[in-house]
Coordinates of C-alpha atoms and ligand atoms in Angstrom, one line a residue:
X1 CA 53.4 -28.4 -100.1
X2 CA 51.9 -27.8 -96.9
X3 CA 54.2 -25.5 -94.5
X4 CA 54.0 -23.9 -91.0
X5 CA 54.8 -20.0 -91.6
X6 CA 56.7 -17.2 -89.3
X7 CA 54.5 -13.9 -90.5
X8 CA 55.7 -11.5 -87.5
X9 CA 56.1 -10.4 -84.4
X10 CA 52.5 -10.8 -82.4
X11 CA 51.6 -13.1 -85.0
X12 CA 50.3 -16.8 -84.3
X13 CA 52.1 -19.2 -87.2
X14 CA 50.1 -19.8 -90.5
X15 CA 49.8 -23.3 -92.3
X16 CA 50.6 -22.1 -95.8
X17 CA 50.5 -23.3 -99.2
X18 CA 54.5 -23.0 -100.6
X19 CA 57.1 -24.0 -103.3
X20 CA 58.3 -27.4 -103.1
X21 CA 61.8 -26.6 -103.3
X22 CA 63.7 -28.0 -105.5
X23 CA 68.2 -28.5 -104.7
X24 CA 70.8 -26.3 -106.5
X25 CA 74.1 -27.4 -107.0
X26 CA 75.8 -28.4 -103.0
X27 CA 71.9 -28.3 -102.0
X28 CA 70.1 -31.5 -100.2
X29 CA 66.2 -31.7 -100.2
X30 CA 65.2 -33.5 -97.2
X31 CA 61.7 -35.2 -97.0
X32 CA 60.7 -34.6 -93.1
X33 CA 59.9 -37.4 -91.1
X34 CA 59.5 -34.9 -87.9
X35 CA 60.2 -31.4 -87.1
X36 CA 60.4 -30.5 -83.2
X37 CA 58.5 -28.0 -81.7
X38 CA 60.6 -25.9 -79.5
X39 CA 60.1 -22.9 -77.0
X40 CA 62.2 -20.9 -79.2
X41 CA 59.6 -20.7 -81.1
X42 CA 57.3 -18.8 -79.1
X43 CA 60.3 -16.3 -78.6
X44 CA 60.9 -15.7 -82.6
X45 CA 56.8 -15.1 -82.6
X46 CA 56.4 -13.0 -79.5
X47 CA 59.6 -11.2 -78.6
X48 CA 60.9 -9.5 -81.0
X49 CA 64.2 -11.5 -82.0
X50 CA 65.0 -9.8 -85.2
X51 CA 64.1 -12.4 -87.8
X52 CA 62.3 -10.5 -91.1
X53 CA 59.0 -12.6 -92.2
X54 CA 58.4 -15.0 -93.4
X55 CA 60.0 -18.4 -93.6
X56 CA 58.6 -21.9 -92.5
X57 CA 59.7 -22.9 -88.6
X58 CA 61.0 -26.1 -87.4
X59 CA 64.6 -25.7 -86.4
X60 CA 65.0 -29.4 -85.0
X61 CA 64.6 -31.5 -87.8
X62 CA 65.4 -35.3 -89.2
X63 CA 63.8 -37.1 -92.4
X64 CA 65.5 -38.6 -95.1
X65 CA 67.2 -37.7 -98.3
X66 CA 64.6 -37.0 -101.2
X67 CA 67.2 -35.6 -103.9
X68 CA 70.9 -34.7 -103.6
X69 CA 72.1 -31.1 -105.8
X70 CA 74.7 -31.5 -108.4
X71 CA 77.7 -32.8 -106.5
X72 CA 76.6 -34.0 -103.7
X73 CA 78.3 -37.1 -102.6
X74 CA 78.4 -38.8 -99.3
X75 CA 74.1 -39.6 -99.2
X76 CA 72.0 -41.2 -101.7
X77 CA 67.8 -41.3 -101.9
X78 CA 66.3 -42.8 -98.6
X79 CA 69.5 -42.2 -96.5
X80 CA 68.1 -41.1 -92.9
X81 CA 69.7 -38.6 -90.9
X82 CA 68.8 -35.3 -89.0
X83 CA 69.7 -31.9 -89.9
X84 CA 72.2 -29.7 -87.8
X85 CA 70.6 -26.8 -86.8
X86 CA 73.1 -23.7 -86.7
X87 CA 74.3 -22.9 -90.0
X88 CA 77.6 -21.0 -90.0
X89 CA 79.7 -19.6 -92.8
X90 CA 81.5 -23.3 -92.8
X91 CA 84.6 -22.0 -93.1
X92 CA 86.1 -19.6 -90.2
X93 CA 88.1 -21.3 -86.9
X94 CA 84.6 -21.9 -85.3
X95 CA 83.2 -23.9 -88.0
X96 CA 86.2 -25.7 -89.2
X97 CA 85.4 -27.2 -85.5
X98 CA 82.2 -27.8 -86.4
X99 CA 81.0 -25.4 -83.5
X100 CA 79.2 -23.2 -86.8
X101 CA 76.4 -22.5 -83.5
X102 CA 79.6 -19.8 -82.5
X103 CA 80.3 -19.1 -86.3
X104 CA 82.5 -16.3 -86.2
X105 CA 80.5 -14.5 -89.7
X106 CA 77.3 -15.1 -88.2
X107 CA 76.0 -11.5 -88.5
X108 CA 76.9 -11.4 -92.2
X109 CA 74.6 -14.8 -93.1
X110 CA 71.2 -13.1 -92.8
X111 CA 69.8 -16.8 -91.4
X112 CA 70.8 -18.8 -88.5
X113 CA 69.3 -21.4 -89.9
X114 CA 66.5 -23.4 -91.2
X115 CA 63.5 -22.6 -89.0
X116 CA 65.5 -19.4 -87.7
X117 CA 65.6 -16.9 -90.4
X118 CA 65.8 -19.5 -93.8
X119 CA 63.0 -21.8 -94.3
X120 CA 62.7 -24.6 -91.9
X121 CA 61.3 -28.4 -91.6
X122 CA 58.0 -27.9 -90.8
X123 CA 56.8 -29.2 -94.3
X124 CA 56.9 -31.8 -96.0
X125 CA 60.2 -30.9 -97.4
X126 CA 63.4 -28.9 -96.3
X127 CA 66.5 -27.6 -98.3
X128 CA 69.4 -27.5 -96.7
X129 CA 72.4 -25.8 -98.4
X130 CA 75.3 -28.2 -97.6
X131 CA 75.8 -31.8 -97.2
X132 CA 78.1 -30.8 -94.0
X133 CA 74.8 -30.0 -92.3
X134 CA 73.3 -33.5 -92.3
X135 CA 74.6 -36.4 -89.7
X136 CA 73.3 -40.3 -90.2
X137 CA 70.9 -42.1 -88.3
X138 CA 71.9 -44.8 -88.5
X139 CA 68.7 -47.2 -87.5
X140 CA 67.4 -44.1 -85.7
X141 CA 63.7 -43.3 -86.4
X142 CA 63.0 -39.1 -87.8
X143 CA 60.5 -38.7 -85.8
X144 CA 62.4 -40.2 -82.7
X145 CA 65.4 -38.5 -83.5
X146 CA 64.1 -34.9 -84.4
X147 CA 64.5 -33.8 -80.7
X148 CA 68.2 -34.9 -80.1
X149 CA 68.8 -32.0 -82.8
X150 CA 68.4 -29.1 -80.2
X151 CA 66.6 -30.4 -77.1
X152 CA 69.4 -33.1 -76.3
X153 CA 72.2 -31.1 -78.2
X154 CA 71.5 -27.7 -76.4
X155 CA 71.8 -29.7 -72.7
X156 CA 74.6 -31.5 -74.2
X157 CA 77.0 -28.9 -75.0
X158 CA 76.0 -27.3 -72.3
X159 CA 76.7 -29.7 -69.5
X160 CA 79.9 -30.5 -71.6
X161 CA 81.4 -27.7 -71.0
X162 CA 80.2 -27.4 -67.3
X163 CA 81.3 -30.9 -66.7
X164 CA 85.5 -30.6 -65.9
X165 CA 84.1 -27.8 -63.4
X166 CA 82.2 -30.2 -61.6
X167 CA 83.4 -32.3 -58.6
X168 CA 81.8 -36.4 -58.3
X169 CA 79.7 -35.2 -54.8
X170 CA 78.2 -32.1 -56.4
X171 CA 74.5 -31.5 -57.0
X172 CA 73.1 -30.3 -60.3
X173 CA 69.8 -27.8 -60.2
X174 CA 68.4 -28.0 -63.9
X175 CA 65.2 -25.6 -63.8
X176 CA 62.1 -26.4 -66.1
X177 CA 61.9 -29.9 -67.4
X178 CA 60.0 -29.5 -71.0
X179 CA 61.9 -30.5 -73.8
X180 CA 64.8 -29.4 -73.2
X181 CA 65.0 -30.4 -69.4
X182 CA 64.4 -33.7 -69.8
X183 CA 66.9 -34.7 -71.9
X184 CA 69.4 -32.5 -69.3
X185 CA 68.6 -34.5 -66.5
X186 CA 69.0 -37.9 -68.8
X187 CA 72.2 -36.8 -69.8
X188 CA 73.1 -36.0 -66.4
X189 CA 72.6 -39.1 -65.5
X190 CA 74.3 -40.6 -68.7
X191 CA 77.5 -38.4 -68.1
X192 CA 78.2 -37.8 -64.4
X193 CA 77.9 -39.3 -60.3
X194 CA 76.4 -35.9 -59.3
X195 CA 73.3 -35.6 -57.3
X196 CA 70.5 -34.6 -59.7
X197 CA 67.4 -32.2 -58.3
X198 CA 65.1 -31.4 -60.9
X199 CA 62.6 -27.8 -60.4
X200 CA 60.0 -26.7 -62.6
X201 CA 56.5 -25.0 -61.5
X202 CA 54.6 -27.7 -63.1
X203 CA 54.1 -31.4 -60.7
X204 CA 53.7 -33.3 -64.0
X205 CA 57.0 -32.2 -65.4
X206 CA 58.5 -33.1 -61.8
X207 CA 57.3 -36.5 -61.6
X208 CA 58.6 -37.0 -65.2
X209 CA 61.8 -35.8 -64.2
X210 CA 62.2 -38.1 -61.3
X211 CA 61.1 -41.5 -63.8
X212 CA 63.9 -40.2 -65.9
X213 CA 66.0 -40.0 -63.2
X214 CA 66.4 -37.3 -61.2
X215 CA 67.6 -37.9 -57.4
X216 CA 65.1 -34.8 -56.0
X217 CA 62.3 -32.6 -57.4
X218 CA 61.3 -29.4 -56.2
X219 CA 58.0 -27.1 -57.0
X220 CA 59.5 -23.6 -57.7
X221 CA 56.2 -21.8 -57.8
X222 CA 57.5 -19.9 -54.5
X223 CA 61.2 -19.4 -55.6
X224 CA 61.9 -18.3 -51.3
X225 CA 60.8 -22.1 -50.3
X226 CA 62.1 -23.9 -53.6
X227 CA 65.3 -21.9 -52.7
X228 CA 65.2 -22.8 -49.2
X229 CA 64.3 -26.7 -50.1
X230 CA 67.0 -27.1 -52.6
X231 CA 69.8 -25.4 -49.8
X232 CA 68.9 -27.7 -47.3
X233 CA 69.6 -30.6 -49.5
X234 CA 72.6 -29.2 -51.0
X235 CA 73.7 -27.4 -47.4
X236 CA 76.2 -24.8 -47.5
X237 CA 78.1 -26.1 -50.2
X238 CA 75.5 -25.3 -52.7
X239 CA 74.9 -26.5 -55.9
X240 CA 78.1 -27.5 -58.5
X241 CA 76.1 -26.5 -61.2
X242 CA 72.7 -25.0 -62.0
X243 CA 71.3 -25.3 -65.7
X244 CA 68.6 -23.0 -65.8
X245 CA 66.4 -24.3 -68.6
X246 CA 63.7 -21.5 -68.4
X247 CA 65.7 -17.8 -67.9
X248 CA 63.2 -16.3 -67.1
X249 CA 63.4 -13.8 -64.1
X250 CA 61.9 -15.9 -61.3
X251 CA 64.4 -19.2 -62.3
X252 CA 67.1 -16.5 -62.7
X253 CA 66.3 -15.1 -59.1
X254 CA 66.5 -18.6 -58.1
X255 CA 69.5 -19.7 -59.8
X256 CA 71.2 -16.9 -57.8
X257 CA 70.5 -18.2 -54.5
X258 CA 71.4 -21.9 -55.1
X259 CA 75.2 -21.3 -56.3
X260 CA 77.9 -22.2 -54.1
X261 CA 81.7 -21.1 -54.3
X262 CA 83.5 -22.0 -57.1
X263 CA 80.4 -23.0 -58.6
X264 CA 78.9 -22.5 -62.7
X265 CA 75.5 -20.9 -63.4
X266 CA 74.5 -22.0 -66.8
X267 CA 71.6 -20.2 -68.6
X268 CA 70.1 -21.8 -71.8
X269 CA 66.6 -20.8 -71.4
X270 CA 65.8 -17.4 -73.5
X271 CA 63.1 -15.8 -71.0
X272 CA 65.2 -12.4 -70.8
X273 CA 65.7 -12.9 -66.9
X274 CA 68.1 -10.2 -66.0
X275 CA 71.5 -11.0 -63.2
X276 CA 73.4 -7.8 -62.2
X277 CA 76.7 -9.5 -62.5
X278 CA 79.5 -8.3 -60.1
X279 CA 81.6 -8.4 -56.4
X280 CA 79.1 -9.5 -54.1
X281 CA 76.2 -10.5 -56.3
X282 CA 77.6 -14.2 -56.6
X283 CA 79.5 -16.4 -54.5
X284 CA 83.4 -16.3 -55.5
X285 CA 84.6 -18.4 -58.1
X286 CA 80.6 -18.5 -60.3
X287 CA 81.0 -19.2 -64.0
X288 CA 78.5 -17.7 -65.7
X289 CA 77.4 -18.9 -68.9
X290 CA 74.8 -18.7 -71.8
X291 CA 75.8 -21.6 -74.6
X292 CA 74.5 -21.7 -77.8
X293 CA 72.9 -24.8 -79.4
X294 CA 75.8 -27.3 -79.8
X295 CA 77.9 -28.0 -82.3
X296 CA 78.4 -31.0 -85.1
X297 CA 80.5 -33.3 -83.3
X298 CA 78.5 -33.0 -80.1
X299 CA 75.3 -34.1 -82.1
X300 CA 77.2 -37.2 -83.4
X301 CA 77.7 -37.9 -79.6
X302 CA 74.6 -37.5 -78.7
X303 CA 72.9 -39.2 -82.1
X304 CA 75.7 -42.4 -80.7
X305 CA 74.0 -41.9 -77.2
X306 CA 70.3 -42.2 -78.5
X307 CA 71.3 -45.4 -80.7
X308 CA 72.9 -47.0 -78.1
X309 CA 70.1 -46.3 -75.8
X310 CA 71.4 -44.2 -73.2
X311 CA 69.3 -41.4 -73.5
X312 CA 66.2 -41.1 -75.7
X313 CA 63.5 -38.2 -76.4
X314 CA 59.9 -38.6 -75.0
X315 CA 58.3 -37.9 -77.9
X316 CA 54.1 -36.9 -78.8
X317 CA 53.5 -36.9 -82.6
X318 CA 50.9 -34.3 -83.6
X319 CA 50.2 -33.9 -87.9
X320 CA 51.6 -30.9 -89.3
X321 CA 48.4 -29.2 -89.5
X322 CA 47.9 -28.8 -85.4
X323 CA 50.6 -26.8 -85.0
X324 CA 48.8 -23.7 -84.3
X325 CA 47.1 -25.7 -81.5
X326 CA 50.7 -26.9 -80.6
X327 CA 52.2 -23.9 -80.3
X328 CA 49.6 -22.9 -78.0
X329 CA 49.8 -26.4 -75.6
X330 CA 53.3 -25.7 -75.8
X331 CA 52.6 -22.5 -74.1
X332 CA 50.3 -23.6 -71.9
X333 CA 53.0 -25.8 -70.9
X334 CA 51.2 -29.4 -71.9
X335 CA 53.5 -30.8 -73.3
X336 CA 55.7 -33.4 -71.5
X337 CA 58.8 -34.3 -73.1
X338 CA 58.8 -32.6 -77.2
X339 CA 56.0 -32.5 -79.4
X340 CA 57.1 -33.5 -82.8
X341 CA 55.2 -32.9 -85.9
X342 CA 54.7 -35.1 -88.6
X343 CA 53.8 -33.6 -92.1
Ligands
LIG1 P1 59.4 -26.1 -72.8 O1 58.3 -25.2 -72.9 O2 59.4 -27.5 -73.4 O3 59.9 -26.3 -71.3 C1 59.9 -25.3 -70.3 C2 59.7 -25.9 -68.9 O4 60.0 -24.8 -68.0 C3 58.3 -26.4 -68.7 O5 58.4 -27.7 -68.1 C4 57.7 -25.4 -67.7 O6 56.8 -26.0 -66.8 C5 58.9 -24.9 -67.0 N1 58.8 -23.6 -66.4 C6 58.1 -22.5 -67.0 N2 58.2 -21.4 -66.1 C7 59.0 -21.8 -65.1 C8 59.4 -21.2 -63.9 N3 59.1 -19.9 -63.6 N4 60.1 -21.9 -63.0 C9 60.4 -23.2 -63.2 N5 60.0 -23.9 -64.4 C10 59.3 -23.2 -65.3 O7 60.7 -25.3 -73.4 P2 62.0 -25.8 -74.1 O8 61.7 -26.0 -75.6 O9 62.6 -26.8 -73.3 O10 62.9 -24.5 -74.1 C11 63.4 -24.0 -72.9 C12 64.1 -22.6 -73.1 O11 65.3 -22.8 -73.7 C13 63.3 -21.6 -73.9 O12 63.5 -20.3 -73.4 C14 64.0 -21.8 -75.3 O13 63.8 -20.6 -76.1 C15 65.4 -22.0 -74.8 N6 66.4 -22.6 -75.8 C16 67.6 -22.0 -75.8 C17 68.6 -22.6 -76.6 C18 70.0 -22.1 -76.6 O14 70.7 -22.5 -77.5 N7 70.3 -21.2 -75.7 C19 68.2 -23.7 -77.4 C20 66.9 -24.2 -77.4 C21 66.0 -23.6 -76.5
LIG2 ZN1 65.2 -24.7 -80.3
LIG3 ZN1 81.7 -19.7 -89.6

């Protein structure tokens, strides 16, 4: 089968010829219906993240059951559901929670997951070691539903934990509005009364933003006047909460100047933006944060939101066999919303 490779650092992916896999005993082969294409992606292939080559990508993935492993129960043939991203160990505190993205063996598992270190969904086929790891549809589409794996579950947990911080009147920064950004500011919107301002450096991704409901959007291409735009809308107060999406030093440089006292700086995106944390760098009171993924119960909540309509993924299909030319949109930052690919 046809499969979008990892072969190092510096390295753009290869479409590669590989094993259909077939499931061991406690194993699940998933066909893929999509497999999202996320910026994390670009970080594995050009930072050096310490993954050893090579394995297929696609860490946000949802299909349907092709075979279930000897004694597997719970699923049969057809079943659709979307795979959890972070594999833990699946038994320590943190996964017994089902928070295995803050799996307390994770440097002993060699893989933090399929996509990240073990062979991923962007194929036509995926094995995923443990029935745990999959979560039902329901009605869902794959290919609709790929994104809600990381792009809304990331956001999620993220403005979950932020959220008994926050105060009704407060006003929410998220920076950058790709794929994960846009599902922030609709779960924003889905979870609290706060005032909403959306920033990117890119006036396509702001107009999206404000169709999807944010109350503001600001250009940050000059982080001194989107700093100054954003305080005189937020005045001396400053923001309750600002999700920076991006990390990357000129949003982290940003961030810094938007908080308010008693306020939380949360910072998702993996640009390597540096803060020199201390007395006097922030305003008294700043939580400072840098979640992981989410964990299995959140994606249930936000799988329930999806289905019931409250928030949903704007998703581009693209065939499994652009994703070299995906990657690089991705990059070039044309893609609105998440490209999904379809094998
Ligand atoms: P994306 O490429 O879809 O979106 C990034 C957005 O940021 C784009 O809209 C782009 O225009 C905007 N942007 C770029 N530079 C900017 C700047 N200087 N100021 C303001 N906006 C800017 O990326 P994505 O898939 O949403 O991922 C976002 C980040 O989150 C990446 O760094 C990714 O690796 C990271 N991530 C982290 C986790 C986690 O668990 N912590 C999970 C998933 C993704
Ligand atoms: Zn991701
Ligand atoms: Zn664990």
């Amino acid at each position: 089968m046809k499969a979008v490779r990892f072969v190092g650092v510096g390295k753009p992916a290869q479409i590669a010829d590989v094993k259909k896999p077939k499931p061991g005993p406690g194993e699940i082969l998933v066909k893929i219906g999509g497999a999202g294409v996320c910026h994390s992606d670009l970080h594995v292939m050009e930072d050096d993240l310490g993954f050893e080559p090579p394995f297929t990508l696609g860490h946000e993935n949802a299909g349907w059951i092709a075979e279930l492993g000897q004694g597997v129960s719970g699923f049969k043939e057809g079943d659709a559901v979307a795979v959890y991203g972070p594999w833990g160990c699946g038994y320590c505190h943190a996964c017994q929670l089902s928070m295995e993205n803050y799996c307390e063996n994770w440097a002993k598992l060699g893989t933090f997951g399929g996509g990240l270190g073990s062979d991923g969904g962007m194929a036509e086929y995926m094995l995923v070691p443990a029935a745990r790891l999959l979560l039902p549809l329901d009605g869902l589409s794959p290919t609709a539903a790929a994104p809600l794996s990381d792009a809304a579950l990331t956001p999620y947990h993220a403005i979950k934990r932020a959220l008994p911080l926050l105060n009704a009147d407060d006003t929410v920064v998220v920076i950058g509005v790709g794929g994960l950004g846009h599902m922030a500011v609709q779960l924003l919107r889905a979870l609290a009364p706060v005032r909403i301002i959306a920033a990117d450096v890119d006036a396509t991704k702001l107009a999206h933003a404000k169709q999807l409901g944010a109350d503001d959007v600001v250009n940050t291409a000059d982080v001194e006047e989107a700093a100054e735009q954003i305080r005189a809308i937020t005045g001396p107060r400053g923001a309750g909460l600002v999700l920076d999406c991006v990390g990357v030093q000129p949003t982290v440089d940003l961030g810094a100047k938007l908080l308010g006292r008693n306020s939380v700086w949360t910072i998702v995106g993996l640009g390597g933006g540096r803060h020199d944390f201390h007395h006097g760098s922030t305003p008294y009171g700043t939580t400072m944060s840098i979640p992981y993924w989410g964990s299995r119960g959140e994606l249930m909540e936000v799988i329930a939101m999806a289905r019931d309509g409250r928030i949903h993924p704007e998703v581009t299909e693209f065939p499994l066999d652009q994703a070299v030319e995906v990657y690089d949109k991705l990059k070039a930052g044309q893609i609105q919303g998440r490209a999904v690919l379809i094998p």
